[in-house]
PDB file of C-alpha atoms in Angstrom:
ATOM      1  CA  MET A   1     106.063  84.097  81.022  1.00 50.00           C
ATOM      2  CA  ASN A   2     106.009  85.138  77.492  1.00 57.00           C
ATOM      3  CA  THR A   3     105.111  88.574  76.472  1.00 54.00           C
ATOM      4  CA  PRO A   4     105.504  90.592  73.108  1.00 75.00           C
ATOM      5  CA  VAL A   5     106.631  93.581  75.417  1.00 82.00           C
ATOM      6  CA  ARG A   6     110.295  92.733  76.268  1.00 90.00           C
ATOM      7  CA  PRO A   7     112.013  94.240  79.289  1.00 90.00           C
ATOM      8  CA  GLU A   8     114.128  96.496  77.290  1.00 91.00           C
ATOM      9  CA  HIS A   9     110.891  98.185  75.778  1.00 91.00           C
ATOM     10  CA  SER A  10     110.364  99.516  79.331  1.00 91.00           C
ATOM     11  CA  GLY A  11     113.891 100.314  80.131  1.00 90.00           C
ATOM     12  CA  LEU A  12     114.350  97.092  82.381  1.00 94.00           C
ATOM     13  CA  PRO A  13     117.239  94.617  82.322  1.00 93.00           C
ATOM     14  CA  SER A  14     116.479  91.050  81.153  1.00 92.00           C
ATOM     15  CA  GLN A  15     117.217  89.357  84.281  1.00 95.00           C
ATOM     16  CA  VAL A  16     116.974  90.121  88.112  1.00 97.00           C
ATOM     17  CA  TRP A  17     117.719  88.061  91.166  1.00 98.00           C
ATOM     18  CA  LEU A  18     114.869  88.021  93.706  1.00 98.00           C
ATOM     19  CA  ALA A  19     115.705  87.225  97.394  1.00 96.00           C
ATOM     20  CA  SER A  20     112.337  86.180  98.403  1.00 94.00           C
ATOM     21  CA  ARG A  21     110.273  82.919  98.941  1.00 91.00           C
ATOM     22  CA  SER A  22     106.955  84.614  97.874  1.00 93.00           C
ATOM     23  CA  PRO A  23     105.567  82.912  94.736  1.00 94.00           C
ATOM     24  CA  ARG A  24     103.433  86.134  94.390  1.00 94.00           C
ATOM     25  CA  ARG A  25     106.424  88.188  94.076  1.00 97.00           C
ATOM     26  CA  LEU A  26     107.960  86.020  91.579  1.00 97.00           C
ATOM     27  CA  GLU A  27     104.796  85.933  89.443  1.00 96.00           C
ATOM     28  CA  LEU A  28     104.549  89.817  89.637  1.00 97.00           C
ATOM     29  CA  LEU A  29     108.014  90.268  88.316  1.00 96.00           C
ATOM     30  CA  GLN A  30     107.449  87.776  85.777  1.00 95.00           C
ATOM     31  CA  THR A  31     104.523  89.861  84.423  1.00 93.00           C
ATOM     32  CA  LEU A  32     107.187  92.612  83.469  1.00 93.00           C
ATOM     33  CA  GLY A  33     108.826  90.002  81.238  1.00 92.00           C
ATOM     34  CA  LEU A  34     111.756  89.704  83.480  1.00 94.00           C
ATOM     35  CA  GLN A  35     113.747  86.382  83.714  1.00 96.00           C
ATOM     36  CA  VAL A  36     113.743  85.983  87.453  1.00 97.00           C
ATOM     37  CA  GLN A  37     116.329  84.055  89.373  1.00 96.00           C
ATOM     38  CA  VAL A  38     115.311  83.262  93.031  1.00 96.00           C
ATOM     39  CA  PHE A  39     118.129  83.259  95.462  1.00 95.00           C
ATOM     40  CA  LEU A  40     117.382  82.186  99.150  1.00 89.00           C
ATOM     41  CA  ALA A  41     120.236  83.221 101.536  1.00 84.00           C
ATOM     42  CA  GLN A  42     118.532  81.709 104.489  1.00 74.00           C
ATOM     43  CA  SER A  43     116.508  78.824 105.622  1.00 71.00           C
ATOM     44  CA  SER A  44     112.875  79.205 106.412  1.00 68.00           C
ATOM     45  CA  PRO A  45     113.585  79.414 110.212  1.00 74.00           C
ATOM     46  CA  GLU A  46     116.350  81.903 109.706  1.00 77.00           C
ATOM     47  CA  ALA A  47     114.108  83.947 107.529  1.00 72.00           C
ATOM     48  CA  GLU A  48     111.329  83.953 109.998  1.00 76.00           C
ATOM     49  CA  ALA A  49     113.869  85.107 112.835  1.00 82.00           C
ATOM     50  CA  LEU A  50     114.847  88.023 110.557  1.00 83.00           C
ATOM     51  CA  GLU A  51     111.242  89.184 110.359  1.00 87.00           C
ATOM     52  CA  ALA A  52     110.882  89.392 114.121  1.00 90.00           C
ATOM     53  CA  PRO A  53     109.675  92.961 115.015  1.00 92.00           C
ATOM     54  CA  PHE A  54     111.146  94.887 117.937  1.00 93.00           C
ATOM     55  CA  GLU A  55     108.783  95.785 120.898  1.00 92.00           C
ATOM     56  CA  HIS A  56     106.452  98.617 119.978  1.00 92.00           C
ATOM     57  CA  GLU A  57     108.269  98.932 116.568  1.00 96.00           C
ATOM     58  CA  ASP A  58     106.627 101.332 114.133  1.00 97.00           C
ATOM     59  CA  PRO A  59     105.262  99.220 111.302  1.00 97.00           C
ATOM     60  CA  LEU A  60     106.676 101.402 108.465  1.00 97.00           C
ATOM     61  CA  LEU A  61     110.150 101.486 110.011  1.00 97.00           C
ATOM     62  CA  TYR A  62     109.897  97.727 110.736  1.00 97.00           C
ATOM     63  CA  VAL A  63     109.183  96.868 107.035  1.00 97.00           C
ATOM     64  CA  GLN A  64     111.957  98.911 105.773  1.00 97.00           C
ATOM     65  CA  ARG A  65     114.411  97.480 108.288  1.00 97.00           C
ATOM     66  CA  VAL A  66     113.560  93.797 107.518  1.00 96.00           C
ATOM     67  CA  THR A  67     113.794  94.491 103.726  1.00 97.00           C
ATOM     68  CA  GLN A  68     117.249  95.850 104.049  1.00 96.00           C
ATOM     69  CA  LEU A  69     118.400  92.962 106.388  1.00 95.00           C
ATOM     70  CA  LYS A  70     117.064  90.711 103.677  1.00 95.00           C
ATOM     71  CA  LEU A  71     118.966  92.449 100.973  1.00 96.00           C
ATOM     72  CA  ASN A  72     122.162  92.663 102.905  1.00 95.00           C
ATOM     73  CA  ALA A  73     121.908  88.782 103.684  1.00 94.00           C
ATOM     74  CA  ALA A  74     121.320  87.953 100.020  1.00 95.00           C
ATOM     75  CA  LEU A  75     124.247  90.155  98.923  1.00 96.00           C
ATOM     76  CA  GLU A  76     126.543  88.642 101.438  1.00 95.00           C
ATOM     77  CA  ALA A  77     125.794  85.109 100.373  1.00 94.00           C
ATOM     78  CA  MET A  78     125.789  85.934  96.692  1.00 95.00           C
ATOM     79  CA  ARG A  79     129.422  87.470  96.970  1.00 95.00           C
ATOM     80  CA  ALA A  80     130.496  84.091  98.573  1.00 93.00           C
ATOM     81  CA  GLN A  81     129.386  82.315  95.526  1.00 93.00           C
ATOM     82  CA  GLN A  82     130.713  85.098  92.986  1.00 92.00           C
ATOM     83  CA  PHE A  83     127.095  85.901  91.332  1.00 94.00           C
ATOM     84  CA  SER A  84     126.524  89.131  90.046  1.00 94.00           C
ATOM     85  CA  GLY A  85     123.494  91.193  88.715  1.00 95.00           C
ATOM     86  CA  LEU A  86     120.655  93.178  90.006  1.00 97.00           C
ATOM     87  CA  VAL A  87     119.315  92.002  93.306  1.00 98.00           C
ATOM     88  CA  LEU A  88     115.980  92.706  94.908  1.00 98.00           C
ATOM     89  CA  ALA A  89     114.502  92.026  98.343  1.00 97.00           C
ATOM     90  CA  ALA A  90     110.931  92.839  99.661  1.00 97.00           C
ATOM     91  CA  ASP A  91     108.885  92.548 102.693  1.00 96.00           C
ATOM     92  CA  THR A  92     105.099  93.241 103.360  1.00 96.00           C
ATOM     93  CA  THR A  93     103.483  93.968 106.626  1.00 96.00           C
ATOM     94  CA  VAL A  94      99.842  94.721 107.744  1.00 98.00           C
ATOM     95  CA  ALA A  95      99.292  97.213 110.213  1.00 98.00           C
ATOM     96  CA  LEU A  96      96.029  98.067 112.287  1.00 98.00           C
ATOM     97  CA  ASN A  97      96.024 101.081 114.656  1.00 96.00           C
ATOM     98  CA  GLY A  98      99.807 101.220 114.555  1.00 95.00           C
ATOM     99  CA  ASN A  99     100.215  97.587 115.569  1.00 96.00           C
ATOM    100  CA  ILE A 100     101.998  95.031 113.165  1.00 97.00           C
ATOM    101  CA  LEU A 101      99.940  92.026 112.152  1.00 97.00           C
ATOM    102  CA  GLY A 102     102.493  89.295 110.981  1.00 93.00           C
ATOM    103  CA  LYS A 103     102.024  85.872 109.794  1.00 94.00           C
ATOM    104  CA  PRO A 104      99.769  83.919 112.402  1.00 96.00           C
ATOM    105  CA  GLU A 105     101.353  81.199 114.072  1.00 94.00           C
ATOM    106  CA  ASN A 106      98.094  79.229 114.738  1.00 97.00           C
ATOM    107  CA  ALA A 107      94.417  79.080 114.150  1.00 98.00           C
ATOM    108  CA  ALA A 108      93.554  81.153 117.052  1.00 98.00           C
ATOM    109  CA  GLN A 109      95.926  83.884 116.083  1.00 97.00           C
ATOM    110  CA  ALA A 110      94.563  83.791 112.523  1.00 98.00           C
ATOM    111  CA  PHE A 111      90.958  84.162 113.929  1.00 98.00           C
ATOM    112  CA  GLN A 112      91.908  87.103 116.162  1.00 98.00           C
ATOM    113  CA  MET A 113      93.620  88.874 113.236  1.00 98.00           C
ATOM    114  CA  LEU A 114      90.974  88.357 110.801  1.00 98.00           C
ATOM    115  CA  GLN A 115      88.233  89.299 113.426  1.00 98.00           C
ATOM    116  CA  SER A 116      90.079  92.628 114.064  1.00 98.00           C
ATOM    117  CA  LEU A 117      90.341  93.490 110.301  1.00 98.00           C
ATOM    118  CA  SER A 118      86.572  92.847 109.876  1.00 98.00           C
ATOM    119  CA  ASN A 119      84.593  96.054 109.105  1.00 98.00           C
ATOM    120  CA  THR A 120      87.837  98.277 109.332  1.00 98.00           C
ATOM    121  CA  ILE A 121      90.508 100.031 107.277  1.00 98.00           C
ATOM    122  CA  HIS A 122      94.017  98.774 107.789  1.00 98.00           C
ATOM    123  CA  GLU A 123      97.280  99.575 106.151  1.00 98.00           C
ATOM    124  CA  VAL A 124      99.514  97.439 103.987  1.00 98.00           C
ATOM    125  CA  HIS A 125     103.165  98.483 103.696  1.00 98.00           C
ATOM    126  CA  THR A 126     105.640  96.983 101.236  1.00 98.00           C
ATOM    127  CA  ALA A 127     109.111  97.819 101.104  1.00 98.00           C
ATOM    128  CA  VAL A 128     111.458  96.933  98.238  1.00 98.00           C
ATOM    129  CA  ALA A 129     115.304  97.286  98.194  1.00 98.00           C
ATOM    130  CA  GLY A 130     117.797  96.486  95.527  1.00 98.00           C
ATOM    131  CA  ALA A 131     121.492  96.947  94.448  1.00 97.00           C
ATOM    132  CA  TRP A 132     123.725  95.964  91.483  1.00 96.00           C
ATOM    133  CA  LEU A 133     126.051  93.183  92.727  1.00 95.00           C
ATOM    134  CA  HIS A 134     129.329  93.137  90.610  1.00 92.00           C
ATOM    135  CA  VAL A 135     131.651  90.114  90.184  1.00 89.00           C
ATOM    136  CA  ASP A 136     134.199  91.720  92.311  1.00 91.00           C
ATOM    137  CA  GLY A 137     131.778  91.822  95.287  1.00 92.00           C
ATOM    138  CA  SER A 138     131.207  95.586  95.225  1.00 92.00           C
ATOM    139  CA  THR A 139     127.767  97.007  94.916  1.00 93.00           C
ATOM    140  CA  THR A 140     126.321 100.062  92.838  1.00 89.00           C
ATOM    141  CA  ALA A 141     123.340 102.191  93.413  1.00 88.00           C
ATOM    142  CA  THR A 142     121.783 100.576  96.482  1.00 92.00           C
ATOM    143  CA  ARG A 143     118.160 101.924  96.560  1.00 95.00           C
ATOM    144  CA  SER A 144     114.955 101.385  98.602  1.00 97.00           C
ATOM    145  CA  THR A 145     111.504 102.391  98.520  1.00 98.00           C
ATOM    146  CA  VAL A 146     108.127 101.730 100.289  1.00 98.00           C
ATOM    147  CA  GLN A 147     104.438 101.890  99.257  1.00 98.00           C
ATOM    148  CA  THR A 148     101.499 101.988 101.579  1.00 98.00           C
ATOM    149  CA  SER A 149      97.975 100.998 100.804  1.00 98.00           C
ATOM    150  CA  HIS A 150      94.886 101.177 102.772  1.00 98.00           C
ATOM    151  CA  VAL A 151      92.312  98.365 102.752  1.00 98.00           C
ATOM    152  CA  GLU A 152      88.796  98.364 103.877  1.00 98.00           C
ATOM    153  CA  PHE A 153      87.185  95.223 104.775  1.00 98.00           C
ATOM    154  CA  THR A 154      83.507  94.727 105.053  1.00 98.00           C
ATOM    155  CA  LYS A 155      82.237  92.617 107.918  1.00 98.00           C
ATOM    156  CA  LEU A 156      83.728  89.097 107.778  1.00 98.00           C
ATOM    157  CA  PRO A 157      81.189  86.355 108.637  1.00 98.00           C
ATOM    158  CA  GLU A 158      82.610  84.148 111.418  1.00 97.00           C
ATOM    159  CA  THR A 159      81.572  81.016 109.252  1.00 98.00           C
ATOM    160  CA  PHE A 160      83.806  82.398 106.438  1.00 98.00           C
ATOM    161  CA  ILE A 161      86.640  83.026 108.934  1.00 98.00           C
ATOM    162  CA  HIS A 162      86.621  79.547 110.259  1.00 98.00           C
ATOM    163  CA  ALA A 163      86.370  78.066 106.874  1.00 98.00           C
ATOM    164  CA  TYR A 164      89.156  80.311 105.544  1.00 98.00           C
ATOM    165  CA  ILE A 165      91.520  79.171 108.257  1.00 98.00           C
ATOM    166  CA  ALA A 166      90.635  75.769 107.755  1.00 98.00           C
ATOM    167  CA  SER A 167      91.949  76.209 104.077  1.00 97.00           C
ATOM    168  CA  GLY A 168      95.311  77.039 105.355  1.00 96.00           C
ATOM    169  CA  GLU A 169      95.620  80.022 103.066  1.00 95.00           C
ATOM    170  CA  PRO A 170      96.156  82.698 106.026  1.00 97.00           C
ATOM    171  CA  PHE A 171      99.272  80.938 107.568  1.00 94.00           C
ATOM    172  CA  ASP A 172     102.022  82.269 105.104  1.00 90.00           C
ATOM    173  CA  LYS A 173     100.464  85.810 104.825  1.00 94.00           C
ATOM    174  CA  ALA A 174     100.850  88.912 107.010  1.00 94.00           C
ATOM    175  CA  GLY A 175      97.479  89.747 108.547  1.00 97.00           C
ATOM    176  CA  ALA A 176      96.263  86.223 107.735  1.00 97.00           C
ATOM    177  CA  TYR A 177      94.855  87.082 104.426  1.00 97.00           C
ATOM    178  CA  GLY A 178      95.805  87.427 100.636  1.00 96.00           C
ATOM    179  CA  ILE A 179      93.784  89.880  98.607  1.00 96.00           C
ATOM    180  CA  GLN A 180      94.212  87.809  95.483  1.00 94.00           C
ATOM    181  CA  GLY A 181      92.619  84.769  97.085  1.00 94.00           C
ATOM    182  CA  ILE A 182      88.962  84.202  98.222  1.00 96.00           C
ATOM    183  CA  ALA A 183      89.391  86.650 100.912  1.00 97.00           C
ATOM    184  CA  GLY A 184      89.276  89.492  98.339  1.00 97.00           C
ATOM    185  CA  GLN A 185      85.533  89.251  98.031  1.00 97.00           C
ATOM    186  CA  TYR A 186      85.276  91.095 101.371  1.00 98.00           C
ATOM    187  CA  VAL A 187      87.408  93.907 100.361  1.00 98.00           C
ATOM    188  CA  ARG A 188      85.039  96.931  99.910  1.00 98.00           C
ATOM    189  CA  HIS A 189      87.759  99.503  98.808  1.00 98.00           C
ATOM    190  CA  ILE A 190      91.466  99.948  98.477  1.00 98.00           C
ATOM    191  CA  SER A 191      93.518 103.166  98.115  1.00 98.00           C
ATOM    192  CA  GLY A 192      97.095 102.607  97.042  1.00 97.00           C
ATOM    193  CA  SER A 193      98.480  99.518  94.958  1.00 98.00           C
ATOM    194  CA  HIS A 194      96.815  96.171  94.363  1.00 97.00           C
ATOM    195  CA  SER A 195     100.203  94.651  93.296  1.00 98.00           C
ATOM    196  CA  GLY A 196     101.637  96.194  96.539  1.00 98.00           C
ATOM    197  CA  ILE A 197      99.032  94.522  98.747  1.00 97.00           C
ATOM    198  CA  MET A 198      99.859  91.320  97.050  1.00 96.00           C
ATOM    199  CA  GLY A 199     103.423  91.806  97.936  1.00 96.00           C
ATOM    200  CA  LEU A 200     105.266  93.856  95.365  1.00 98.00           C
ATOM    201  CA  PRO A 201     104.149  97.243  94.116  1.00 98.00           C
ATOM    202  CA  LEU A 202     104.978  97.075  90.181  1.00 97.00           C
ATOM    203  CA  PHE A 203     105.123 100.803  89.690  1.00 97.00           C
ATOM    204  CA  GLU A 204     107.644 101.490  92.480  1.00 98.00           C
ATOM    205  CA  THR A 205     109.552  98.387  91.704  1.00 98.00           C
ATOM    206  CA  SER A 206     109.996  98.929  88.195  1.00 97.00           C
ATOM    207  CA  GLU A 207     111.034 102.591  88.839  1.00 97.00           C
ATOM    208  CA  LEU A 208     113.566 101.263  91.385  1.00 97.00           C
ATOM    209  CA  ILE A 209     114.997  98.814  88.984  1.00 97.00           C
ATOM    210  CA  ARG A 210     115.430 101.403  86.210  1.00 96.00           C
ATOM    211  CA  HIS A 211     117.168 103.676  88.595  1.00 95.00           C
ATOM    212  CA  ILE A 212     119.690 100.940  89.647  1.00 96.00           C
ATOM    213  CA  GLN A 213     120.381  99.941  86.138  1.00 94.00           C
ATOM    214  CA  THR A 214     120.783 103.556  84.965  1.00 92.00           C
ATOM    215  CA  VAL A 215     123.280 104.265  87.690  1.00 92.00           C
ATOM    216  CA  ALA A 216     125.201 100.889  87.123  1.00 89.00           C
ATOM    217  CA  GLN A 217     125.417 101.853  83.267  1.00 86.00           C
ATOM    218  CA  ALA A 218     126.410 105.559  83.978  1.00 86.00           C
ATOM    219  CA  THR A 219     129.446 104.192  86.031  1.00 79.00           C
ATOM    220  CA  LYS A 220     130.100 101.582  83.395  1.00 64.00           C
ATOM    221  CA  ARG A 221     129.693  98.841  86.032  1.00 60.00           C
ATOM    222  CA  ILE A 222     127.397  96.543  84.270  1.00 61.00           C
ATOM    223  CA  ASP A 223     128.958  93.150  84.218  1.00 60.00           C
TER     224      ASP A 223
END
């Protein structure tokens, strides 16, 4: 995406690696003017297995743990190919009453999730982790952050829920919805970060990127 505001105007590097399949995260990073190289360390089934929660796992701890696992997997695979640069990983989870609502596996599960979110307030946690990977395989300034937003849905009509599920949109999204899609018309109020709910909180992410670059520059390890 072309923008008159270049990354260096905001203290950002010109390029980052993104260890995520999410087109939304890619688009959000590109709004910062960054050149984004997507690197996928795992196949889809491997990535899904990585996101499996432990029994009764706290949603906030879960999203941080999975994000760090994604970053570690990307760094290991990138070392093997002798890549270098700033690497980012992220994960988003929806939580209701302390329970994790992941990506629905079928229509019945999607319906149950959407019905449970109807006329309630839930949490959306997005964790981001990053590091600077050097050509010698070492890393500098590994850092992570997490952003939590609260989302209030008005009542979701059953006719809408059924049609929404039939559209296929809920099946690759935590909590069975995307706020940037048609389901956004039923979001009464949010407290937090709209981009974070989409999958990447831009404020926290840009702060993290700047920190990693600053530390790498201070140690003269930019390569």
